[in-house]
GROMACS .gro file of C-alpha atoms in nm:
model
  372
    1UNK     CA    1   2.182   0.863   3.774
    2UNK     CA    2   1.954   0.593   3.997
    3UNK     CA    3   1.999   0.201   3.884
    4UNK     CA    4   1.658   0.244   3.825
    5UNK     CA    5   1.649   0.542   3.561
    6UNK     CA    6   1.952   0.354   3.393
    7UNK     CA    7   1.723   0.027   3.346
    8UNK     CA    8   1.497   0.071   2.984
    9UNK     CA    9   1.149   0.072   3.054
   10UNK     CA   10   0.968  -0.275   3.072
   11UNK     CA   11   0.707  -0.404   2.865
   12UNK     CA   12   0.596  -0.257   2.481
   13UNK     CA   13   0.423   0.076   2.397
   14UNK     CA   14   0.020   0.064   2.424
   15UNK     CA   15  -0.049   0.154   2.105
   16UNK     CA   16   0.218  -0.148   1.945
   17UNK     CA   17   0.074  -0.414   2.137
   18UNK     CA   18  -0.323  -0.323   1.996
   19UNK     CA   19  -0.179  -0.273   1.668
   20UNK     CA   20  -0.040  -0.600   1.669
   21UNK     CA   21  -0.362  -0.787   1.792
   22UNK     CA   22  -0.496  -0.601   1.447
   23UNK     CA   23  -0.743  -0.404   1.640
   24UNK     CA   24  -0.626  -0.101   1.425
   25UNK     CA   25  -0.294   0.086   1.307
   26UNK     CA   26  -0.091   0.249   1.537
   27UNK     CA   27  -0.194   0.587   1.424
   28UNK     CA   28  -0.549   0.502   1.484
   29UNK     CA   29  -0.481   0.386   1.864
   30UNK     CA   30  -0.293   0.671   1.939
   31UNK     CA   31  -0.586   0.905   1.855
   32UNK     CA   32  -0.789   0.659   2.071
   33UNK     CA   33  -0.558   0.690   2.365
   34UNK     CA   34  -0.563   1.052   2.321
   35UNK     CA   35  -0.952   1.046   2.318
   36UNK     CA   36  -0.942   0.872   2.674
   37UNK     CA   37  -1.091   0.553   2.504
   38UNK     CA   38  -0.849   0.318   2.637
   39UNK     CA   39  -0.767   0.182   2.979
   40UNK     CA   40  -0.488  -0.019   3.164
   41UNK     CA   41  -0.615  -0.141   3.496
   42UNK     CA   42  -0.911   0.033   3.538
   43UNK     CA   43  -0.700   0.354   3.490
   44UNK     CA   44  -0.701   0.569   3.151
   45UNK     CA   45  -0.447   0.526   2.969
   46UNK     CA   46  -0.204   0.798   2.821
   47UNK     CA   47   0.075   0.828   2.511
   48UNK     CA   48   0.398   0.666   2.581
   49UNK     CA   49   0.239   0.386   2.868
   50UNK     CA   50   0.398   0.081   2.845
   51UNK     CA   51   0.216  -0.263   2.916
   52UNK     CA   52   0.327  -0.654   2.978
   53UNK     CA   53   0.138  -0.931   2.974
   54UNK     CA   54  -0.020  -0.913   3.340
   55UNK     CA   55  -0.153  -0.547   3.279
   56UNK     CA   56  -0.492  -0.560   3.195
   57UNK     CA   57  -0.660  -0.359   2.884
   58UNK     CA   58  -0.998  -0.236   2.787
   59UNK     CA   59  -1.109  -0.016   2.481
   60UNK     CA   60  -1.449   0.154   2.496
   61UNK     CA   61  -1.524  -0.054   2.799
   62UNK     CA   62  -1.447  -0.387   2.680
   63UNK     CA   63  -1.123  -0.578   2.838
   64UNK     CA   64  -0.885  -0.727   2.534
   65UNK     CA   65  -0.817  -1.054   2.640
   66UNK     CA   66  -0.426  -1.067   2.600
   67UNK     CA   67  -0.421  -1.446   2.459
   68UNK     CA   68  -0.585  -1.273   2.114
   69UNK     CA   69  -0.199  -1.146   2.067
   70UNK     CA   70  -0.073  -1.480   2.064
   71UNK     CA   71  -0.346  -1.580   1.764
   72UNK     CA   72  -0.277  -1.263   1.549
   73UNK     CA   73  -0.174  -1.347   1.194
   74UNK     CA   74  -0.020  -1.094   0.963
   75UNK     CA   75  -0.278  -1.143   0.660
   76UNK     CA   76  -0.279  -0.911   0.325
   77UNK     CA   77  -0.554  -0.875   0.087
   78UNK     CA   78  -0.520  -0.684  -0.206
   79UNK     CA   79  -0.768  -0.524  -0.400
   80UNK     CA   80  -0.842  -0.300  -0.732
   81UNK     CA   81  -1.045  -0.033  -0.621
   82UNK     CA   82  -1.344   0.090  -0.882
   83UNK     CA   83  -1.448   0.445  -0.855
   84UNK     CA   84  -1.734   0.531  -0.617
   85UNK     CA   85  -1.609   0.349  -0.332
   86UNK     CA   86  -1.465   0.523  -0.031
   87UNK     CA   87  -1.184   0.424   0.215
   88UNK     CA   88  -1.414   0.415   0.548
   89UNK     CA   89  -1.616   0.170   0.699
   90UNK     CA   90  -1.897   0.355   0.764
   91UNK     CA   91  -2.056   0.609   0.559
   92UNK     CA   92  -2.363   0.835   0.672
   93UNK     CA   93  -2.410   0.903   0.358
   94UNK     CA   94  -2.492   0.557   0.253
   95UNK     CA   95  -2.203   0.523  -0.019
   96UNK     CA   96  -2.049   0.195  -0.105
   97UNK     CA   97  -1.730   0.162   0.101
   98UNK     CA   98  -1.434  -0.052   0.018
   99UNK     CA   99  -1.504  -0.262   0.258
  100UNK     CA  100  -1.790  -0.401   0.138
  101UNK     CA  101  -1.666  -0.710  -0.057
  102UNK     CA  102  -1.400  -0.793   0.137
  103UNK     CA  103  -1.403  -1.123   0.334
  104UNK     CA  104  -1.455  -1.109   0.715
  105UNK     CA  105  -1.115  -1.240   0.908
  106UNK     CA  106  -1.174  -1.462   1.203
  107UNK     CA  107  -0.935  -1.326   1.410
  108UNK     CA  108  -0.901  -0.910   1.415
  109UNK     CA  109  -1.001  -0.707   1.145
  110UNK     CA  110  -0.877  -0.546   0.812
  111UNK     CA  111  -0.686  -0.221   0.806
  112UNK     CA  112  -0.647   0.002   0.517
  113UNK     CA  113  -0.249   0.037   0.410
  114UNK     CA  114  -0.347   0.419   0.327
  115UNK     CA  115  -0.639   0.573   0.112
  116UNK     CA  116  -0.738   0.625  -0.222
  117UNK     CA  117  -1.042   0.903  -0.261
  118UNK     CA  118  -1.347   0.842  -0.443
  119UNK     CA  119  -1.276   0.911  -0.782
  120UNK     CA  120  -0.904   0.737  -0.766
  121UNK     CA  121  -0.915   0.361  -0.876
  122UNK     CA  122  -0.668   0.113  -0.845
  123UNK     CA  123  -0.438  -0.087  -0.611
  124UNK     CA  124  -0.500  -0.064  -0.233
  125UNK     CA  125  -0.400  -0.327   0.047
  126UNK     CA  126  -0.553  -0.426   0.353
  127UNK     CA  127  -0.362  -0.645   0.644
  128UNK     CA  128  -0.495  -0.803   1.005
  129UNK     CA  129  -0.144  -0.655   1.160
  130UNK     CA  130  -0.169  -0.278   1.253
  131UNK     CA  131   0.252  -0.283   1.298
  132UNK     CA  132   0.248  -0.334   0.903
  133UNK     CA  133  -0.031  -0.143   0.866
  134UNK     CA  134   0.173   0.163   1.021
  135UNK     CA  135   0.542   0.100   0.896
  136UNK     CA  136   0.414   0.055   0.530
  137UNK     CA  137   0.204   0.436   0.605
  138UNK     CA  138   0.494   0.591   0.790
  139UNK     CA  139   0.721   0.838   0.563
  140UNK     CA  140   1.060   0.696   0.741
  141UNK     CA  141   1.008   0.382   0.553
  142UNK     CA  142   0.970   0.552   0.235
  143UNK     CA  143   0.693   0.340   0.042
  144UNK     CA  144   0.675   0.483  -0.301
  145UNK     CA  145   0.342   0.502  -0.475
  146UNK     CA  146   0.312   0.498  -0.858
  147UNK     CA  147   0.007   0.604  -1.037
  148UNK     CA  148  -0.127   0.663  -1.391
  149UNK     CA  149  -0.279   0.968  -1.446
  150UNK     CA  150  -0.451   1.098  -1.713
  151UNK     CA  151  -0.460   1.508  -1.733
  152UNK     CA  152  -0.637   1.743  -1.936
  153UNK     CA  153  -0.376   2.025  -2.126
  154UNK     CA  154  -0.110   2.087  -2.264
  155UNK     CA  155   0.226   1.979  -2.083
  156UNK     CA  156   0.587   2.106  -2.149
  157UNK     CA  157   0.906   2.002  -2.028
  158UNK     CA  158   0.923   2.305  -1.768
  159UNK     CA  159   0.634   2.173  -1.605
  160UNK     CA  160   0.762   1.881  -1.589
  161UNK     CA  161   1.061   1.970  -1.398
  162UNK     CA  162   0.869   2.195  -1.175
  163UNK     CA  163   0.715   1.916  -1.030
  164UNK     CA  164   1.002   1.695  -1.013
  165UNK     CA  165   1.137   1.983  -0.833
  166UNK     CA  166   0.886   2.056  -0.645
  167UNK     CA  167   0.596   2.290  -0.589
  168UNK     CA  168   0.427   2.463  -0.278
  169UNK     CA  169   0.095   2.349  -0.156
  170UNK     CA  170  -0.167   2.473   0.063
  171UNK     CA  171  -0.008   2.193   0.336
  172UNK     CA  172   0.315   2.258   0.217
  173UNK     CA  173   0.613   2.143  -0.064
  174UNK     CA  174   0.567   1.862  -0.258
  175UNK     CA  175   0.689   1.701  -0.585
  176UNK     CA  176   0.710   1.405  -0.810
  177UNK     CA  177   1.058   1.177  -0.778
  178UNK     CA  178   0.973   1.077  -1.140
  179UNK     CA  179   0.743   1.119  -1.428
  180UNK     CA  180   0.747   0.917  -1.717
  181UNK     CA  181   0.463   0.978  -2.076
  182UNK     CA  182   0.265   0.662  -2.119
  183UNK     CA  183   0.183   0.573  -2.450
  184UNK     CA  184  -0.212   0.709  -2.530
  185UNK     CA  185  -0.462   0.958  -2.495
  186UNK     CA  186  -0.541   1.228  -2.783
  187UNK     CA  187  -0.559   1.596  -2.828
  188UNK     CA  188  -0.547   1.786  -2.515
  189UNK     CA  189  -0.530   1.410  -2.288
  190UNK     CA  190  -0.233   1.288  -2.228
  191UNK     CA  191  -0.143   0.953  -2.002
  192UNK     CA  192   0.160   0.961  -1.754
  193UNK     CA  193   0.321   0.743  -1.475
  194UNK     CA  194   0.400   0.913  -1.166
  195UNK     CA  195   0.569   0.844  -0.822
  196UNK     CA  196   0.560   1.031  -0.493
  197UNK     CA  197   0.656   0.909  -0.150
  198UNK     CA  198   0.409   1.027   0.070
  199UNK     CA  199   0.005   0.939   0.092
  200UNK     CA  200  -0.118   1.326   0.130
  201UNK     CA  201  -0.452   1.409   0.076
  202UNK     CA  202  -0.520   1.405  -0.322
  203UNK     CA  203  -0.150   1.488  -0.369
  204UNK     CA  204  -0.124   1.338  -0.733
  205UNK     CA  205  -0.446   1.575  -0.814
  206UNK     CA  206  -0.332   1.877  -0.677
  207UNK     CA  207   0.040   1.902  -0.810
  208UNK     CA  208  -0.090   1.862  -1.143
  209UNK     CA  209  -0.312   2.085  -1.109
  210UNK     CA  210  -0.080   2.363  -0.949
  211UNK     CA  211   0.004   2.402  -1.343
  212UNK     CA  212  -0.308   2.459  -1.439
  213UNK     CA  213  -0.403   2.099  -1.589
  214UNK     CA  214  -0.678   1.871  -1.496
  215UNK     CA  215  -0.669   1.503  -1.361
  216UNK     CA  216  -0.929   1.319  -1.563
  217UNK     CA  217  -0.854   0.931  -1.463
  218UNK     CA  218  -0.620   0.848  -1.198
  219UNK     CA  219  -0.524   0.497  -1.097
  220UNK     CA  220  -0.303   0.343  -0.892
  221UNK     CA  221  -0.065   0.107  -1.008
  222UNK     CA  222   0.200   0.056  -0.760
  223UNK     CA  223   0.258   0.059  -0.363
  224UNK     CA  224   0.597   0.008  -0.271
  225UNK     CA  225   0.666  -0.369  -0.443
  226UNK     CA  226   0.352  -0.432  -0.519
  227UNK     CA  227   0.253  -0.382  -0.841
  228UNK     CA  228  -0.146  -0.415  -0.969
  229UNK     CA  229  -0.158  -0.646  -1.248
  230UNK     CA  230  -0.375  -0.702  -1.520
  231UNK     CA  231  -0.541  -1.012  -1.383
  232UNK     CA  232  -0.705  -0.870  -1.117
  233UNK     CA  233  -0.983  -0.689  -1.251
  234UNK     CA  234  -1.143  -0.400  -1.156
  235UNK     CA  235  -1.334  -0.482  -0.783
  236UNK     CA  236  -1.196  -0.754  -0.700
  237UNK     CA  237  -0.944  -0.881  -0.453
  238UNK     CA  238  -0.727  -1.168  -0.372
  239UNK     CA  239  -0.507  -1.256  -0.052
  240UNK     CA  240  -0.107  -1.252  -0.089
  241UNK     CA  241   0.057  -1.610  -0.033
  242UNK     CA  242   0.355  -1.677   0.228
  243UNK     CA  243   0.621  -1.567   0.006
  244UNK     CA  244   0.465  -1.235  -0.088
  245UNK     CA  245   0.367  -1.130   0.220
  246UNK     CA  246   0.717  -1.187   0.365
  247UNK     CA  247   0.868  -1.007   0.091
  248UNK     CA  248   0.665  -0.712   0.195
  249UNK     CA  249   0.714  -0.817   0.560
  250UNK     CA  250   1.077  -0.757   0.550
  251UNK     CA  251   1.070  -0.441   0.321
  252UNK     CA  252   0.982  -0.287   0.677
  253UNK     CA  253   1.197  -0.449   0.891
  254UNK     CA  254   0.957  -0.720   1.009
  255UNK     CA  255   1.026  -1.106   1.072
  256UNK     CA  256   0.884  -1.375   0.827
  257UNK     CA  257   0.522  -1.492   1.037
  258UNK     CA  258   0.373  -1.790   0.902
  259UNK     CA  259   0.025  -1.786   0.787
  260UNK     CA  260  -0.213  -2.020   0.952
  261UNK     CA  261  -0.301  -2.329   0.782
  262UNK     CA  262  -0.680  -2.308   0.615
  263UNK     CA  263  -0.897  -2.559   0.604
  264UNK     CA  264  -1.050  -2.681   0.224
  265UNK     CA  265  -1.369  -2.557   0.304
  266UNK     CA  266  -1.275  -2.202   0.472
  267UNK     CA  267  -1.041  -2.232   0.099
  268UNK     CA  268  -1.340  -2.301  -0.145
  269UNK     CA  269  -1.541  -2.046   0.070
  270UNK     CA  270  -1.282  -1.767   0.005
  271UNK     CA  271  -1.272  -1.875  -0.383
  272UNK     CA  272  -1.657  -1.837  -0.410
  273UNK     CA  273  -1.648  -1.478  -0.275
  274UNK     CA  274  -1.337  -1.388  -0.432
  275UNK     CA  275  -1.532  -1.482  -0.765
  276UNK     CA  276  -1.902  -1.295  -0.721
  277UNK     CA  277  -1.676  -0.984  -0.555
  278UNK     CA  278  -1.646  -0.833  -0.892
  279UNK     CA  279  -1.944  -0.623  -1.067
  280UNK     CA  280  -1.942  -0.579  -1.412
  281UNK     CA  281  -1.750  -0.284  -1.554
  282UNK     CA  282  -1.856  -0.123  -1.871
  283UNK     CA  283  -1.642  -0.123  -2.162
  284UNK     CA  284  -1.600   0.286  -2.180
  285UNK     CA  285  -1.541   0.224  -1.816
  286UNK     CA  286  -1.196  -0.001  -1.835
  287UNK     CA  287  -0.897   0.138  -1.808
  288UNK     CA  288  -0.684   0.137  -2.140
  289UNK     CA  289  -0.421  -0.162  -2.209
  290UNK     CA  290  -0.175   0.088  -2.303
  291UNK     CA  291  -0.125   0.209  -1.975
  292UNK     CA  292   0.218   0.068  -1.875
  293UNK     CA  293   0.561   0.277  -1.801
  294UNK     CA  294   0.737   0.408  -2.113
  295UNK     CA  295   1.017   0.187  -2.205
  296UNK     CA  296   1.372   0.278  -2.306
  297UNK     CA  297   1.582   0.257  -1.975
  298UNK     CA  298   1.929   0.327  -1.883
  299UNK     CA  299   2.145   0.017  -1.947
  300UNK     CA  300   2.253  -0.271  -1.701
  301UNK     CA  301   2.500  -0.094  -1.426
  302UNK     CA  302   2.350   0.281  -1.489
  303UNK     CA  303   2.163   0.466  -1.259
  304UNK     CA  304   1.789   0.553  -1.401
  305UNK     CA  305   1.820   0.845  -1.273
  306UNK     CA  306   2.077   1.128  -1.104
  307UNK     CA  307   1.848   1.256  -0.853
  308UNK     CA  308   1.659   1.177  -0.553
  309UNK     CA  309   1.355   0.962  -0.563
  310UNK     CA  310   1.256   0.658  -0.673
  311UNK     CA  311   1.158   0.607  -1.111
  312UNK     CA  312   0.908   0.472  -1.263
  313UNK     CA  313   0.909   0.068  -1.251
  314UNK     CA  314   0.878  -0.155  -1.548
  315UNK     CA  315   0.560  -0.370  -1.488
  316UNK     CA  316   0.660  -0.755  -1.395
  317UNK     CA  317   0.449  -0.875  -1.671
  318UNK     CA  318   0.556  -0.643  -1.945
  319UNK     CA  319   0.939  -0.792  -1.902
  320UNK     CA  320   0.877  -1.137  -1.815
  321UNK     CA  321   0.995  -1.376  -2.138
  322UNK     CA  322   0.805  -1.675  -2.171
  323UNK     CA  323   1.022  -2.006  -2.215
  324UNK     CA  324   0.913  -2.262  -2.484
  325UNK     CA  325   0.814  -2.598  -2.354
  326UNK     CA  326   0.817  -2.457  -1.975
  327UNK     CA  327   0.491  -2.190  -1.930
  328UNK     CA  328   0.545  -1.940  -1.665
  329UNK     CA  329   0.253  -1.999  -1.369
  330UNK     CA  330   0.109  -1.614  -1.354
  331UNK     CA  331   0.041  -1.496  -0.976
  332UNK     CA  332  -0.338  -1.390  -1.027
  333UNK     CA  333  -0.325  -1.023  -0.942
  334UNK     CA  334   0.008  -0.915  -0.758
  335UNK     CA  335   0.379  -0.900  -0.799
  336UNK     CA  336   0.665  -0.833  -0.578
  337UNK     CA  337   0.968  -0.806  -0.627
  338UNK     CA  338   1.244  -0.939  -0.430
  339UNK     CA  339   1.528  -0.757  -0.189
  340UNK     CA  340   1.787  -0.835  -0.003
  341UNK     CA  341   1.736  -0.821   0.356
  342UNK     CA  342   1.708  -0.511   0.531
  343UNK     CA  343   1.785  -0.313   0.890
  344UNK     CA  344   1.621  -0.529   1.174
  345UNK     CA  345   1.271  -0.442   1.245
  346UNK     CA  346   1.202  -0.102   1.444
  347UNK     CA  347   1.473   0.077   1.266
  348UNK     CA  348   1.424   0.329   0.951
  349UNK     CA  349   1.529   0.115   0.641
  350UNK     CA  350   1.715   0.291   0.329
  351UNK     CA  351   1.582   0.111   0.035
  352UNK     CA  352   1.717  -0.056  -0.233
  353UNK     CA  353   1.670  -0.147  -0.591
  354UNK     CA  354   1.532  -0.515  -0.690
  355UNK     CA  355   1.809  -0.730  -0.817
  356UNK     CA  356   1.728  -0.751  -1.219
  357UNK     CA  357   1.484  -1.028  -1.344
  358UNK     CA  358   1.294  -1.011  -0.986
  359UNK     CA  359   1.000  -0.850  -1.144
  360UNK     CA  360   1.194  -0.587  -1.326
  361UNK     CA  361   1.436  -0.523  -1.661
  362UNK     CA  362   1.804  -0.495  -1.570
  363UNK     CA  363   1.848  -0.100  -1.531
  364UNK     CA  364   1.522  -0.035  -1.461
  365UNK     CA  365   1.529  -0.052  -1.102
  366UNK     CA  366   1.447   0.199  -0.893
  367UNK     CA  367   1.732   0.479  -0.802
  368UNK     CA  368   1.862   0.608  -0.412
  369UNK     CA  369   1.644   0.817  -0.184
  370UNK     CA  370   1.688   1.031   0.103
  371UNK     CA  371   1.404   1.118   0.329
  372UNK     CA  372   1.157   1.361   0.170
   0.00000   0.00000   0.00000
């Protein structure tokens, strides 16, 4: 073998270095390259071409000027999705999109951490950095999603275990790592917490009803470590501070990036939109307060489960114990939960449980998993 072949290739992958700049997530860019929409010095570019900073880049026609990398930020918005609303940014139809109240970034744009379809409500995240974008999306790094679902039947325990076992779908095998009965619902409705591990299509939907139920209300409550509290009400959205978004930073293997200082006016701006973002919501049309995990874990030490997976989480606010004298300061619409550091960025992370009273009862924390 040449010097040459033994030397690793120089620069960084196409598709990382636009994802970075937050033109879009890595999946996206690759289906541009593969459309023959991007160039690198004049020539079109293909999968796999690598790029430094004297190579010169141009999507549709237009060159990216390579200083944008240096002023990315890695900003996250979060946001609780209403029904009606769909995950694109452009509809022919003329439907309301979920991009719609958002708040436009001056640097890049946002990027949809995954989907939720039209009928689902509930907790979706947007970030300027298409590298987070893509590791939170891709199945290596195992993101859990947790939803509450109400279905329409009755339920018994072998159906239960059929999809925590799994069932076959028209796109193939999937299952539930954990299902938990929430408290409410009557006759023939019942309420339960869910997990899976991928973002397919209407997953949740269609492994229930592979047993013959019906979804009636499906929300999600949970992406990974973030959990949708009750403070941030239906269509609106609020921006994750330092702390949180490093927490989620390093869940993928990414270094801390400090957010860029904001001016009081670009502040009070983002407070007046954040405050007319929400419409009203009816009150047939709000989700239950009941709607919270079932209680009754294993205790302290125990595994909450033998199996693979990840359970059901206890909500932040459901175990935090105020202390008399000394209020607790509520975060306004998110909570994460602490980890200890993980595998250094680019490599597929094994996750671990939060340590107890980081967001979670001792016990409660979420068990082992192997890759799906």
């Amino acid at each position: 073998m040449s010097e040459s072949e033994q030397r690793s290739p120089a620069g960084e992958k196409l598709q990382k270095v636009l994802a970075r700049m937050g033109l879009a997530s890595r999946r996206e860019i690759e289906a541009w390259i593969d459309q023959g929409r991007v160039k690198v010095n004049g020539a079109t570019a293909s999968l796999g071409a690598r790029v430094d900073l004297h190579d010169a880049i141009a999507v549709d026609g237009r060159l990216i000027k390579r200083e944008e990398a240096a002023e990315s930020v890695r900003r996250v918005l979060i946001y609780n999705k209403p029904d009606g609303e769909i995950c694109t940014r452009d509809d022919p139809e003329g439907r309301p999109t979920v991009f719609d109240r958002l708040p436009r970034p001056k640097d890049g744009r946002w990027i949809n951490i995954g989907r939720l379809d039209i009928n689902t409500t509930g907790l979706l995240m947007f970030t300027t950095d298409g590298e987070l974008a893509n590791r939170l999306m891709h199945p290596s790094y195992q993101m859990d999603r947790e939803y509450a679902v109400r279905v329409r039947g009755e339920v018994d325990e072998e159906m239960i275990e059929r999809l925590k076992a799994g069932v076959m779908l028209e796109d193939g095998p999937a299952k539930f790592t954990d299902i938990k009965e929430a408290p409410g619902g009557e006759g023939f409705n019942h309420w339960y917490h869910c997990v899976v591990m991928e973002g397919r299509n209407r997953e949740v939907r269609r492994l229930w009803e592979s047993q013959g139920l019906v979804v009636s209300r499906l929300k999600r409550v949970r992406f990974g470590p973030v959990f949708l509290t009750s403070d941030l009400t239906m269509g609106r959205w609020r921006e994750m501070s330092q702390r949180e978004v490093d927490i989620l930073s390093e869940e993928v293997g990414l270094k801390p990036q400090a957010l860029p200082q904001m001016k009081e006016k670009v502040r009070d701006k983002l407070d007046r939109l954040q405050r007319k973002s929400a419409k009203p919501v009816g009150r047939g049309e709000r989700p239950p307060r009941t709607l919270r995990p079932a209680h009754g874990g294993p205790a302290e030490g125990e595994s909450s489960r033998s199996g693979r997976g990840t359970p059901v989480a206890e909500r932040p606010q459901d175990t935090h114990k105020k202390r008399p004298g000394k209020p607790r300061q509520e975060r306004p619409g998110v909570e994460l939960a602490d980890r200890p550091a993980r595998k250094p960025a680019g490599a597929p992370v094994k996750r671990r449980g939060p340590s107890a009273g980081e967001g979670q009862r001792p016990g409660s924390g979420r068990g082992s998993r192997k890759p799906q």
